[in-house]
mmCIF file of C-alpha atoms and ligand atoms in Angstrom:
data_model
loop_
_atom_site.group_PDB
_atom_site.id
_atom_site.type_symbol
_atom_site.label_atom_id
_atom_site.label_comp_id
_atom_site.label_asym_id
_atom_site.label_seq_id
_atom_site.Cartn_x
_atom_site.Cartn_y
_atom_site.Cartn_z
ATOM 1 C CA MET A 1 0.000 0.000 0.000
ATOM 2 C CA SER A 2 1.188 3.488 -0.804
ATOM 3 C CA TYR A 3 -0.072 7.076 -0.616
ATOM 4 C CA GLY A 4 -1.054 7.385 -4.277
ATOM 5 C CA THR A 5 -0.842 10.322 -6.644
ATOM 6 C CA PRO A 6 -2.879 11.577 -9.616
ATOM 7 C CA GLU A 7 -2.023 10.399 -13.132
ATOM 8 C CA ASN A 8 -2.483 13.844 -14.692
ATOM 9 C CA MET A 9 -3.507 17.430 -13.867
ATOM 10 C CA GLU A 10 -7.204 16.672 -14.518
ATOM 11 C CA GLN A 11 -7.200 14.168 -11.639
ATOM 12 C CA VAL A 12 -5.698 16.543 -9.064
ATOM 13 C CA GLU A 13 -9.098 17.831 -7.869
ATOM 14 C CA GLU A 14 -10.496 14.332 -7.246
ATOM 15 C CA TYR A 15 -7.269 13.351 -5.471
ATOM 16 C CA TYR A 16 -7.238 16.438 -3.257
ATOM 17 C CA THR A 17 -10.930 15.959 -2.438
ATOM 18 C CA HIS A 18 -10.187 12.377 -1.364
ATOM 19 C CA ILE A 19 -7.333 13.551 0.893
ATOM 20 C CA ARG A 20 -9.801 16.026 2.421
ATOM 21 C CA ARG A 21 -12.238 13.201 3.171
ATOM 22 C CA GLY A 22 -14.714 14.240 0.479
ATOM 23 C CA ASN A 23 -14.511 18.043 1.018
ATOM 24 C CA PRO A 24 -13.532 19.673 -2.267
ATOM 25 C CA PRO A 25 -10.666 22.184 -1.995
ATOM 26 C CA SER A 26 -11.306 25.860 -2.734
ATOM 27 C CA ALA A 27 -10.262 27.079 -6.192
ATOM 28 C CA GLU A 28 -7.232 28.723 -4.563
ATOM 29 C CA GLN A 29 -6.165 25.578 -2.705
ATOM 30 C CA LEU A 30 -6.552 23.517 -5.881
ATOM 31 C CA GLN A 31 -4.495 25.979 -7.917
ATOM 32 C CA ASP A 32 -1.823 26.009 -5.229
ATOM 33 C CA LEU A 33 -1.505 22.215 -5.366
ATOM 34 C CA LYS A 34 -1.480 22.189 -9.190
ATOM 35 C CA ASP A 35 1.231 24.871 -9.111
ATOM 36 C CA ARG A 36 3.356 22.645 -6.868
ATOM 37 C CA TYR A 37 3.036 19.728 -9.307
ATOM 38 C CA GLU A 38 3.861 22.140 -12.174
ATOM 39 C CA ALA A 39 6.942 23.307 -10.272
ATOM 40 C CA ILE A 40 8.304 19.749 -10.179
ATOM 41 C CA GLY A 41 7.879 19.477 -13.952
ATOM 42 C CA GLY A 42 4.132 18.764 -14.232
ATOM 43 C CA LEU A 43 4.896 15.200 -13.184
ATOM 44 C CA PHE A 44 3.560 12.706 -10.627
ATOM 45 C CA PRO A 45 6.688 10.642 -9.917
ATOM 46 C CA LEU A 46 5.217 8.772 -6.952
ATOM 47 C CA ARG A 47 3.213 6.516 -9.288
ATOM 48 C CA LYS A 48 6.239 5.393 -11.305
ATOM 49 C CA ASN A 49 8.244 4.958 -8.102
ATOM 50 C CA THR A 50 5.561 2.937 -6.321
ATOM 51 C CA ASN A 51 5.196 0.733 -9.425
ATOM 52 C CA ALA A 52 8.962 0.172 -9.494
ATOM 53 C CA GLN A 53 9.064 -0.663 -5.759
ATOM 54 C CA VAL A 54 6.206 -3.138 -6.120
ATOM 55 C CA GLU A 55 7.858 -4.796 -9.133
ATOM 56 C CA ALA A 56 11.154 -5.046 -7.266
ATOM 57 C CA LEU A 57 9.383 -6.542 -4.239
ATOM 58 C CA GLN A 58 7.676 -9.092 -6.492
ATOM 59 C CA ASP A 59 11.082 -10.093 -7.938
ATOM 60 C CA LYS A 60 12.599 -10.391 -4.466
ATOM 61 C CA LEU A 61 9.692 -12.500 -3.187
ATOM 62 C CA ASP A 62 9.940 -14.701 -6.308
ATOM 63 C CA GLN A 63 13.601 -15.340 -5.443
ATOM 64 C CA LEU A 64 12.667 -16.254 -1.875
ATOM 65 C CA GLN A 65 9.651 -18.384 -2.712
ATOM 66 C CA GLY A 66 11.554 -21.692 -2.760
ATOM 67 C CA ALA A 67 12.919 -21.156 0.743
ATOM 68 C CA ALA A 68 9.610 -19.776 2.013
ATOM 69 C CA GLY A 69 7.534 -22.582 0.533
ATOM 70 C CA VAL A 70 4.917 -20.131 -0.700
ATOM 71 C CA GLN A 71 4.221 -18.142 -3.825
ATOM 72 C CA PHE A 72 3.502 -14.439 -3.304
ATOM 73 C CA ARG A 73 1.708 -12.177 -5.741
ATOM 74 C CA CYS A 74 1.879 -8.398 -5.214
ATOM 75 C CA TYR A 75 -1.175 -6.155 -5.537
ATOM 76 C CA GLN A 76 -1.341 -2.405 -5.072
ATOM 77 C CA GLY A 77 -3.810 -0.465 -2.938
ATOM 78 C CA LEU A 78 -3.413 3.308 -2.759
ATOM 79 C CA LYS A 79 -4.636 5.582 0.000
ATOM 80 C CA HIS A 80 -5.926 8.440 -2.142
ATOM 81 C CA ALA A 81 -5.814 7.329 -5.813
ATOM 82 C CA HIS A 82 -6.832 4.359 -7.961
ATOM 83 C CA PRO A 83 -6.449 1.502 -7.406
ATOM 84 C CA LEU A 84 -7.696 2.449 -3.933
ATOM 85 C CA ILE A 85 -6.863 0.125 -1.042
ATOM 86 C CA GLU A 86 -10.386 -1.338 -1.231
ATOM 87 C CA GLU A 87 -10.017 -1.925 -4.993
ATOM 88 C CA GLY A 88 -6.686 -3.700 -4.498
ATOM 89 C CA VAL A 89 -8.161 -6.061 -1.914
ATOM 90 C CA GLN A 90 -11.235 -6.715 -4.086
ATOM 91 C CA GLU A 91 -8.948 -7.596 -6.996
ATOM 92 C CA MET A 92 -7.202 -10.162 -4.780
ATOM 93 C CA ALA A 93 -10.580 -11.652 -3.898
ATOM 94 C CA ARG A 94 -11.541 -11.893 -7.593
ATOM 95 C CA ASP A 95 -8.295 -13.757 -8.217
ATOM 96 C CA GLY A 96 -9.205 -16.289 -5.542
ATOM 97 C CA ILE A 97 -6.616 -15.152 -2.949
ATOM 98 C CA LYS A 98 -7.543 -16.393 0.517
ATOM 99 C CA GLU A 99 -4.528 -15.309 2.544
ATOM 100 C CA ALA A 100 -2.715 -11.979 2.391
ATOM 101 C CA VAL A 101 -0.053 -9.862 4.051
ATOM 102 C CA GLY A 102 -0.400 -6.072 3.927
ATOM 103 C CA ILE A 103 2.591 -3.729 4.011
ATOM 104 C CA VAL A 104 2.686 0.062 3.652
ATOM 105 C CA LEU A 105 5.504 1.864 1.839
ATOM 106 C CA ALA A 106 6.111 3.970 4.962
ATOM 107 C CA PRO A 107 8.344 2.633 7.755
ATOM 108 C CA HIS A 108 6.843 4.464 10.761
ATOM 109 C CA TYR A 109 3.535 3.588 12.391
ATOM 110 C CA SER A 110 0.963 6.194 13.286
ATOM 111 C CA ILE A 111 -2.693 5.535 13.838
ATOM 112 C CA MET A 112 -3.288 8.390 11.354
ATOM 113 C CA SER A 113 -1.033 6.993 8.629
ATOM 114 C CA VAL A 114 -0.212 3.263 8.532
ATOM 115 C CA GLY A 115 -3.067 2.555 10.975
ATOM 116 C CA SER A 116 -5.629 3.978 8.586
ATOM 117 C CA TYR A 117 -4.297 1.976 5.605
ATOM 118 C CA ILE A 118 -4.558 -1.195 7.703
ATOM 119 C CA LYS A 119 -8.072 -0.397 8.906
ATOM 120 C CA ARG A 120 -9.353 0.067 5.358
ATOM 121 C CA ALA A 121 -7.633 -3.054 4.002
ATOM 122 C CA GLN A 122 -8.767 -5.158 6.953
ATOM 123 C CA ALA A 123 -12.404 -4.063 6.616
ATOM 124 C CA THR A 124 -12.462 -4.954 2.893
ATOM 125 C CA ALA A 125 -10.582 -8.223 3.417
ATOM 126 C CA GLU A 126 -13.090 -9.340 6.052
ATOM 127 C CA LYS A 127 -16.001 -8.679 3.699
ATOM 128 C CA ALA A 128 -14.191 -10.491 0.880
ATOM 129 C CA GLY A 129 -13.351 -13.539 3.005
ATOM 130 C CA ILE A 130 -9.587 -12.973 2.894
ATOM 131 C CA SER A 131 -7.506 -13.652 5.983
ATOM 132 C CA MET A 132 -5.168 -10.654 6.058
ATOM 133 C CA ARG A 133 -2.279 -9.861 8.408
ATOM 134 C CA PHE A 134 -0.160 -6.716 8.426
ATOM 135 C CA VAL A 135 3.341 -5.406 8.845
ATOM 136 C CA GLN A 136 2.944 -2.603 11.403
ATOM 137 C CA ASP A 137 6.329 -0.889 10.999
ATOM 138 C CA TYR A 138 9.941 -1.487 10.015
ATOM 139 C CA HIS A 139 11.625 1.681 11.225
ATOM 140 C CA LEU A 140 14.596 -0.078 12.861
ATOM 141 C CA HIS A 141 15.231 -2.814 10.316
ATOM 142 C CA PRO A 142 19.062 -3.103 10.032
ATOM 143 C CA GLN A 143 19.054 -2.828 6.228
ATOM 144 C CA LEU A 144 16.909 0.318 6.349
ATOM 145 C CA ILE A 145 19.350 1.868 8.812
ATOM 146 C CA GLU A 146 22.309 0.760 6.682
ATOM 147 C CA ALA A 147 20.824 2.256 3.505
ATOM 148 C CA TRP A 148 20.162 5.625 5.183
ATOM 149 C CA ALA A 149 23.508 5.687 7.022
ATOM 150 C CA GLU A 150 25.354 5.181 3.743
ATOM 151 C CA ARG A 151 23.319 7.963 2.123
ATOM 152 C CA VAL A 152 24.000 10.382 4.982
ATOM 153 C CA GLN A 153 27.735 9.653 4.847
ATOM 154 C CA ASP A 154 27.914 9.983 1.051
ATOM 155 C CA THR A 155 26.018 13.280 1.143
ATOM 156 C CA LEU A 156 28.159 14.629 3.959
ATOM 157 C CA SER A 157 31.271 13.828 1.954
ATOM 158 C CA GLN A 158 30.010 16.207 -0.759
ATOM 159 C CA PHE A 159 30.520 19.193 1.566
ATOM 160 C CA GLU A 160 34.021 20.692 1.633
ATOM 161 C CA ALA A 161 36.262 18.534 3.795
ATOM 162 C CA HIS A 162 37.049 21.194 6.407
ATOM 163 C CA ILE A 163 33.390 21.962 7.197
ATOM 164 C CA GLN A 164 32.007 18.408 7.211
ATOM 165 C CA ASN A 165 32.022 18.181 10.994
ATOM 166 C CA GLN A 166 30.056 21.444 11.260
ATOM 167 C CA VAL A 167 27.212 20.332 8.993
ATOM 168 C CA ARG A 168 23.914 20.171 10.895
ATOM 169 C CA ILE A 169 21.989 16.984 10.072
ATOM 170 C CA ILE A 170 18.210 17.379 10.143
ATOM 171 C CA PHE A 171 15.954 14.347 9.813
ATOM 172 C CA THR A 172 12.475 15.200 8.544
ATOM 173 C CA ALA A 173 9.146 13.434 8.324
ATOM 174 C CA HIS A 174 5.601 14.359 7.407
ATOM 175 C CA SER A 175 3.989 16.347 10.190
ATOM 176 C CA LEU A 176 0.735 15.099 11.681
ATOM 177 C CA PRO A 177 -1.852 16.817 13.872
ATOM 178 C CA GLU A 178 -0.336 17.286 17.317
ATOM 179 C CA LYS A 179 -3.218 15.428 18.950
ATOM 180 C CA ILE A 180 -1.452 12.118 18.112
ATOM 181 C CA THR A 181 0.891 12.827 21.032
ATOM 182 C CA GLU A 182 -2.094 12.500 23.416
ATOM 183 C CA MET A 183 -3.050 9.155 21.851
ATOM 184 C CA ASN A 184 0.035 7.177 22.866
ATOM 185 C CA ASP A 185 0.970 7.110 19.193
ATOM 186 C CA PRO A 186 4.459 5.687 18.432
ATOM 187 C CA TYR A 187 5.093 7.904 15.345
ATOM 188 C CA VAL A 188 7.305 10.543 16.991
ATOM 189 C CA ASP A 189 9.333 8.021 19.013
ATOM 190 C CA GLN A 190 9.821 5.773 15.993
ATOM 191 C CA LEU A 191 11.138 8.662 13.888
ATOM 192 C CA LEU A 192 13.505 9.635 16.663
ATOM 193 C CA ALA A 193 14.645 6.017 16.999
ATOM 194 C CA THR A 194 15.355 5.670 13.250
ATOM 195 C CA SER A 195 17.280 8.948 13.197
ATOM 196 C CA LYS A 196 19.366 8.001 16.236
ATOM 197 C CA ALA A 197 20.082 4.541 14.801
ATOM 198 C CA VAL A 198 21.253 6.092 11.512
ATOM 199 C CA ILE A 199 23.562 8.511 13.334
ATOM 200 C CA ASP A 200 24.915 5.692 15.538
ATOM 201 C CA LYS A 201 25.564 3.561 12.453
ATOM 202 C CA THR A 202 27.546 6.356 10.769
ATOM 203 C CA GLY A 203 29.566 7.031 13.927
ATOM 204 C CA LEU A 204 29.383 10.751 13.112
ATOM 205 C CA ALA A 205 29.698 13.315 15.900
ATOM 206 C CA ASN A 206 27.748 16.018 14.022
ATOM 207 C CA HIS A 207 24.901 17.818 15.759
ATOM 208 C CA TRP A 208 21.588 16.405 14.549
ATOM 209 C CA GLN A 209 17.907 16.971 15.159
ATOM 210 C CA ILE A 210 14.390 16.216 13.947
ATOM 211 C CA ALA A 211 12.090 18.648 12.128
ATOM 212 C CA TRP A 212 8.651 18.222 10.594
ATOM 213 C CA GLN A 213 7.629 19.051 7.060
ATOM 214 C CA SER A 214 4.584 19.373 4.811
ATOM 215 C CA ALA A 215 2.060 20.144 7.591
ATOM 216 C CA GLY A 216 -1.519 20.442 6.344
ATOM 217 C CA GLN A 217 -3.259 23.799 6.022
ATOM 218 C CA THR A 218 -5.842 23.150 8.730
ATOM 219 C CA PRO A 219 -6.651 25.158 11.868
ATOM 220 C CA VAL A 220 -5.548 22.360 14.267
ATOM 221 C CA PRO A 221 -1.977 22.439 15.637
ATOM 222 C CA TRP A 222 0.511 20.202 13.787
ATOM 223 C CA LEU A 223 3.704 18.601 15.059
ATOM 224 C CA GLY A 224 6.570 21.080 15.003
ATOM 225 C CA PRO A 225 9.052 22.595 14.656
ATOM 226 C CA ASP A 226 8.578 22.989 10.929
ATOM 227 C CA ILE A 227 11.708 22.548 8.811
ATOM 228 C CA LEU A 228 11.505 26.084 7.376
ATOM 229 C CA ASP A 229 11.377 27.635 10.877
ATOM 230 C CA VAL A 230 14.251 25.389 11.947
ATOM 231 C CA LEU A 231 16.418 26.645 9.071
ATOM 232 C CA ARG A 232 15.698 30.272 10.026
ATOM 233 C CA ARG A 233 16.367 29.666 13.713
ATOM 234 C CA LEU A 234 19.581 27.723 13.099
ATOM 235 C CA ARG A 235 20.956 30.534 10.932
ATOM 236 C CA GLN A 236 19.925 33.344 13.262
ATOM 237 C CA GLU A 237 20.592 31.802 16.665
ATOM 238 C CA GLU A 238 23.351 29.269 16.013
ATOM 239 C CA LYS A 239 24.959 30.756 12.877
ATOM 240 C CA VAL A 240 24.675 27.389 11.110
ATOM 241 C CA GLU A 241 25.738 27.676 7.450
ATOM 242 C CA HIS A 242 25.672 24.055 6.232
ATOM 243 C CA VAL A 243 22.724 21.696 6.514
ATOM 244 C CA LEU A 244 22.015 18.151 5.397
ATOM 245 C CA ILE A 245 18.265 17.388 5.297
ATOM 246 C CA CYS A 246 17.504 13.685 5.403
ATOM 247 C CA PRO A 247 13.757 13.012 4.804
ATOM 248 C CA ILE A 248 13.836 9.853 6.886
ATOM 249 C CA GLY A 249 10.030 9.469 6.972
ATOM 250 C CA PHE A 250 9.735 8.957 3.205
ATOM 251 C CA VAL A 251 10.850 6.151 0.920
ATOM 252 C CA SER A 252 10.617 7.589 -2.583
ATOM 253 C CA ASP A 253 10.724 10.741 -4.658
ATOM 254 C CA HIS A 254 7.422 12.598 -4.733
ATOM 255 C CA LEU A 255 5.930 16.041 -4.203
ATOM 256 C CA GLU A 256 6.830 16.249 -0.504
ATOM 257 C CA ILE A 257 10.521 15.717 -1.348
ATOM 258 C CA LEU A 258 10.819 17.304 -4.777
ATOM 259 C CA TYR A 259 8.793 20.400 -3.884
ATOM 260 C CA ASP A 260 8.781 20.797 -0.096
ATOM 261 C CA ILE A 261 12.505 20.095 0.312
ATOM 262 C CA ASP A 262 14.105 20.602 -3.098
ATOM 263 C CA ILE A 263 12.237 23.791 -4.006
ATOM 264 C CA GLU A 264 10.712 25.343 -0.870
ATOM 265 C CA ALA A 265 13.348 24.514 1.769
ATOM 266 C CA ARG A 266 16.145 25.137 -0.735
ATOM 267 C CA SER A 267 14.783 28.585 -1.512
ATOM 268 C CA VAL A 268 14.628 29.500 2.205
ATOM 269 C CA ALA A 269 18.160 28.123 2.633
ATOM 270 C CA ARG A 270 19.360 30.236 -0.283
ATOM 271 C CA GLU A 271 17.844 33.387 1.255
ATOM 272 C CA LEU A 272 19.640 32.571 4.503
ATOM 273 C CA SER A 273 22.930 31.718 2.722
ATOM 274 C CA ILE A 274 22.763 28.170 4.027
ATOM 275 C CA GLU A 275 24.382 25.443 1.948
ATOM 276 C CA LEU A 276 21.792 22.637 1.783
ATOM 277 C CA LYS A 277 22.173 19.066 0.560
ATOM 278 C CA ARG A 278 19.859 16.076 0.705
ATOM 279 C CA PRO A 279 20.606 12.369 0.219
ATOM 280 C CA PRO A 280 18.836 10.541 -2.614
ATOM 281 C CA SER A 281 15.568 8.773 -1.754
ATOM 282 C CA LEU A 282 15.522 5.005 -1.206
ATOM 283 C CA ASN A 283 13.291 4.278 -4.240
ATOM 284 C CA THR A 284 14.322 0.750 -5.330
ATOM 285 C CA ASP A 285 17.522 0.472 -3.277
ATOM 286 C CA PRO A 286 17.882 -3.337 -3.000
ATOM 287 C CA ARG A 287 18.280 -2.995 0.777
ATOM 288 C CA TYR A 288 14.912 -1.267 1.075
ATOM 289 C CA ILE A 289 13.269 -3.928 -1.086
ATOM 290 C CA ALA A 290 14.945 -6.612 1.060
ATOM 291 C CA VAL A 291 13.449 -4.957 4.177
ATOM 292 C CA LEU A 292 9.967 -5.147 2.647
ATOM 293 C CA ALA A 293 10.403 -8.793 1.615
ATOM 294 C CA ASP A 294 11.820 -9.734 5.004
ATOM 295 C CA LYS A 295 8.904 -8.155 6.874
ATOM 296 C CA VAL A 296 6.284 -9.704 4.548
ATOM 297 C CA LEU A 297 7.849 -13.109 5.037
ATOM 298 C CA GLY A 298 8.100 -12.568 8.785
ATOM 299 C CA VAL A 299 4.406 -11.733 9.100
ATOM 300 C CA TYR A 300 3.479 -14.628 6.813
ATOM 301 C CA GLN A 301 5.509 -17.012 8.979
ATOM 302 C CA GLY A 302 3.964 -15.541 12.118
ATOM 303 C CA ASP A 303 6.994 -13.812 13.601
ATOM 304 C CA GLY A 304 6.971 -10.415 11.863
HETATM 305 O O1 FEC B 1 3.653 13.030 -4.831
HETATM 306 C C1 FEC B 1 2.442 12.994 -4.536
HETATM 307 O O2 FEC B 1 1.572 13.205 -5.386
HETATM 308 C C2 FEC B 1 1.977 12.697 -3.157
HETATM 309 C C3 FEC B 1 2.971 13.121 -2.118
HETATM 310 C C4 FEC B 1 2.482 12.878 -0.690
HETATM 311 C C5 FEC B 1 2.970 11.930 0.163
HETATM 312 C C6 FEC B 1 2.312 12.112 1.436
HETATM 313 C C7 FEC B 1 2.582 11.356 2.537
HETATM 314 C C8 FEC B 1 2.002 11.506 3.759
HETATM 315 N N1 FEC B 1 0.969 12.353 4.058
HETATM 316 C C9 FEC B 1 0.659 12.224 5.371
HETATM 317 C C10 FEC B 1 -0.326 12.896 6.061
HETATM 318 C C11 FEC B 1 -1.129 13.898 5.538
HETATM 319 C C12 FEC B 1 -2.169 14.580 6.257
HETATM 320 C C13 FEC B 1 -2.720 15.514 5.404
HETATM 321 C C14 FEC B 1 -2.009 15.410 4.157
HETATM 322 C C15 FEC B 1 -2.271 16.198 3.043
HETATM 323 C C16 FEC B 1 -1.614 16.061 1.833
HETATM 324 C C17 FEC B 1 -1.895 16.859 0.634
HETATM 325 C C18 FEC B 1 -1.030 16.426 -0.360
HETATM 326 C C19 FEC B 1 -0.234 15.348 0.197
HETATM 327 N N2 FEC B 1 -0.615 15.166 1.520
HETATM 328 FE FE1 FEC B 1 0.112 13.718 2.767
HETATM 329 N N3 FEC B 1 1.419 13.152 1.327
HETATM 330 C C20 FEC B 1 1.502 13.629 0.037
HETATM 331 C C21 FEC B 1 0.740 14.659 -0.498
HETATM 332 N N4 FEC B 1 -1.065 14.418 4.260
HETATM 333 C C22 FEC B 1 -0.910 16.938 -1.788
HETATM 334 C C23 FEC B 1 -2.965 17.946 0.543
HETATM 335 C C24 FEC B 1 -2.417 19.306 0.361
HETATM 336 C C25 FEC B 1 -1.405 19.672 1.379
HETATM 337 O O3 FEC B 1 -1.763 19.775 2.571
HETATM 338 O O4 FEC B 1 -0.242 19.804 0.958
HETATM 339 C C26 FEC B 1 -3.872 16.510 5.720
HETATM 340 C C27 FEC B 1 -5.180 15.926 5.312
HETATM 341 C C28 FEC B 1 -6.319 16.827 5.752
HETATM 342 O O5 FEC B 1 -6.484 17.891 5.110
HETATM 343 O O6 FEC B 1 -6.968 16.467 6.713
HETATM 344 C C29 FEC B 1 -2.591 14.297 7.693
HETATM 345 C C30 FEC B 1 1.569 11.244 5.960
HETATM 346 C C31 FEC B 1 2.402 10.804 4.970
HETATM 347 C C32 FEC B 1 3.578 9.782 5.092
HETATM 348 C C33 FEC B 1 3.081 8.381 5.232
HETATM 349 C C34 FEC B 1 2.454 7.844 3.973
HETATM 350 O O7 FEC B 1 3.087 7.851 2.889
HETATM 351 O O8 FEC B 1 1.295 7.429 4.080
HETATM 352 C C35 FEC B 1 1.590 10.804 7.421
HETATM 353 C C36 FEC B 1 3.999 10.885 -0.147
#
């Protein structure tokens, strides 16, 4: 399961309305979102990237099928675009699937993110007579940590040698409404744990911190501090001039990386004379695909 993205500009309104639980956006909100897609080239790269991740997972599971004694077949279910989660599960039922494992292309559990994918898939699976189990999270899987640690080190090495130890490392993830912190939700702790594990793996002594990105435009308070405010504060109060932003909460290139970090955060950094670099997204890194396959197999075998 993955977030989903439109296939073209005409579908943006339907997509945005789905994200807003059936409330259509205002003309201004819609234009703003279309402008952001235009700014990244009028493209919707998440679809291609999700397809590639699912294909790579299918290949990996095919390789493992002998050892696992089971044949897996991958289906997609998207949170806000077709095939919707419900449509993916119904397709499995039509194909006669009786047993399934669900996994979300997002490593950190929150009741508002992964939890809601699982709820929708589970409800449809029950109606369709499919016994479905789920991977809840995989935020500390050793290969995930290894893949990010290597990326952080490689990106750091692109700064001039004499300033590498001064580069501030900021791990970011999608903000969520702050009320999750009153719900015993593991999201914040899991993001902190992944970030700390990545730093530990690199052995770097750089200062590092967490910031939140892409908060929704709603009146409720969202998790902060926001990455743009963090950049301003670091420059003004700590005179930081070099920053590495690692979007640890995301697994592929899409609007929230290509616009929110590469265009918006970069433009604020430029205004502040901050040198900003970001590691490449995981996309189909074989270690990420191995994490997915390992967790699917683990849940299938009852120990995931
Ligand atoms: O490239 C693309 O087309 C899609 C990029 C995209 C990803 C993504 C991931 C997450 N979101 C999460 C939570 C929320 C909450 C709201 C919300 C709103 C939006 C909007 C767009 C959007 N999100 Fe998203 N999200 C992506 C795109 N997201 C576009 C609507 C306009 C805007 O606010 O920018 C607020 C909903 C509401 O109004 O009530 C909450 C979380 C993730 C990471 C986990 C996951 O992938 O599921 C959490 C990618």
